[in-house]
Amino acid sequence: MRIALDHVSAEPLSDQLSTALARRILRGSLAPGARLPTVRALAEELELAPNTVAKAYRTLERERLIATLGRRGTFVVDRLPERVPGRERRLAEAAEAFARRGAQLGFGDEDVRRALNRALRTR
């Protein structure tokens, strides 16, 4: 599973991972019922500590996007929770587009955050 994580970002790696996986689930690129790699396998693949991956998985379980079925594994839920309204999805997509555009223009994460904070203060 290819997931880009920013190891120098102030955002914890577990949060980055849970966000990336949630995004894939909400977009449908991780299909309902899809089996996720084990904590150890994903940690090894992404060169992370197993506890980092486990924390990301726990976050996704709390959000009811994945379910762990004991030894059978961890799976994307068959039905997304109703509390994921379209407006939250649209906001996440707008934030993604803003972050992507900032990177295209050559700005780092901190520059993008500062720009967003300035925009929030001036509205």
Coordinates of C-alpha atoms in Angstrom, one line a residue:
M1 CA 0.0 0.0 0.0
R2 CA 1.6 3.2 -1.1
I3 CA 1.1 6.0 1.4
A4 CA 3.2 9.2 1.5
L5 CA 3.9 10.4 5.0
D6 CA 5.8 13.5 5.9
H7 CA 8.3 12.5 8.6
V8 CA 9.3 16.2 9.3
S9 CA 5.7 17.5 9.7
A10 CA 4.4 18.6 13.0
E11 CA 1.4 16.4 12.4
P12 CA 1.9 13.0 14.1
L13 CA 2.5 10.1 11.7
S14 CA -0.4 8.1 13.1
D15 CA -2.7 11.1 12.3
Q16 CA -1.3 11.3 8.8
L17 CA -1.8 7.6 8.2
S18 CA -5.4 7.5 9.6
T19 CA -6.2 10.6 7.4
A20 CA -4.7 9.0 4.3
L21 CA -6.6 5.7 4.9
A22 CA -9.8 7.5 5.7
R23 CA -9.5 9.5 2.5
R24 CA -9.1 6.3 0.5
I25 CA -12.1 4.7 2.2
L26 CA -14.3 7.7 1.7
R27 CA -13.3 7.9 -2.0
G28 CA -13.9 4.3 -2.5
S29 CA -10.4 3.4 -3.5
L30 CA -10.4 1.1 -0.5
A31 CA -13.5 -0.8 -1.2
P32 CA -16.1 -2.0 1.3
G33 CA -14.9 -5.3 2.8
A34 CA -11.3 -4.8 1.7
R35 CA -8.8 -6.4 4.0
L36 CA -6.2 -4.0 5.4
P37 CA -2.6 -5.2 6.0
T38 CA -1.8 -6.3 9.5
V39 CA -0.4 -3.7 11.8
R40 CA 3.1 -5.3 11.6
A41 CA 3.0 -5.7 7.8
L42 CA 1.9 -2.1 7.2
A43 CA 4.4 -0.8 9.8
E44 CA 7.2 -2.7 8.1
E45 CA 6.1 -1.5 4.6
L46 CA 5.9 2.2 5.7
E47 CA 9.0 1.9 8.0
L48 CA 6.9 2.9 11.0
A49 CA 6.7 1.6 14.5
P50 CA 3.8 -0.9 14.9
N51 CA 2.3 1.3 17.6
T52 CA 2.0 4.1 15.1
V53 CA 0.0 2.0 12.8
A54 CA -2.1 0.5 15.6
K55 CA -3.0 4.0 16.8
A56 CA -4.1 5.0 13.3
Y57 CA -6.2 1.8 13.0
R58 CA -7.8 2.6 16.4
T59 CA -8.7 6.0 15.2
L60 CA -10.4 4.6 12.1
E61 CA -12.2 2.0 14.3
R62 CA -13.5 4.9 16.5
E63 CA -14.7 6.6 13.3
R64 CA -16.4 3.4 12.3
L65 CA -14.5 3.2 8.9
I66 CA -12.8 -0.1 9.7
A67 CA -13.5 -3.1 11.9
T68 CA -11.1 -5.6 13.4
L69 CA -12.4 -9.1 13.4
G70 CA -9.9 -10.8 15.7
R71 CA -7.6 -13.1 14.0
R72 CA -9.5 -12.8 10.7
G73 CA -8.1 -9.4 10.2
T74 CA -9.0 -5.7 9.8
F75 CA -11.5 -4.7 7.1
V76 CA -13.1 -1.6 5.6
V77 CA -16.7 -1.6 6.9
D78 CA -19.4 -2.6 4.4
R79 CA -21.4 0.5 5.1
L80 CA -20.0 3.9 6.0
P81 CA -21.4 5.6 9.1
E82 CA -24.2 8.2 8.4
R83 CA -22.3 10.8 10.3
V84 CA -19.9 11.4 7.3
P85 CA -22.0 14.2 5.7
G86 CA -21.2 15.5 2.2
R87 CA -20.2 18.9 3.5
E88 CA -17.4 17.4 5.6
R89 CA -16.2 15.5 2.5
R90 CA -16.3 18.7 0.4
L91 CA -14.3 20.5 3.1
A92 CA -11.7 17.8 3.1
E93 CA -11.4 17.8 -0.7
A94 CA -11.0 21.6 -0.6
A95 CA -8.3 21.3 2.0
E96 CA -6.6 18.7 0.0
A97 CA -6.7 20.8 -3.2
F98 CA -5.3 23.8 -1.2
A99 CA -2.4 21.7 0.2
R100 CA -1.7 20.2 -3.2
R101 CA -1.6 23.7 -4.9
G102 CA 0.7 25.0 -2.2
A103 CA 3.1 22.1 -2.9
Q104 CA 2.9 22.8 -6.6
L105 CA 3.9 26.4 -6.0
G106 CA 6.9 25.1 -4.0
F107 CA 5.7 25.9 -0.4
G108 CA 6.2 23.5 2.5
D109 CA 3.6 22.4 5.0
E110 CA 4.4 25.2 7.5
D111 CA 4.0 27.8 4.7
V112 CA 0.6 26.3 3.7
R113 CA -0.5 26.2 7.4
R114 CA 0.4 29.9 7.8
A115 CA -1.5 30.9 4.7
L116 CA -4.6 29.0 5.9
N117 CA -4.3 30.6 9.4
R118 CA -4.1 34.1 7.8
A119 CA -7.1 33.4 5.6
L120 CA -9.1 32.2 8.7
R121 CA -8.2 35.3 10.6
T122 CA -9.2 37.7 7.9
R123 CA -12.6 36.3 7.0

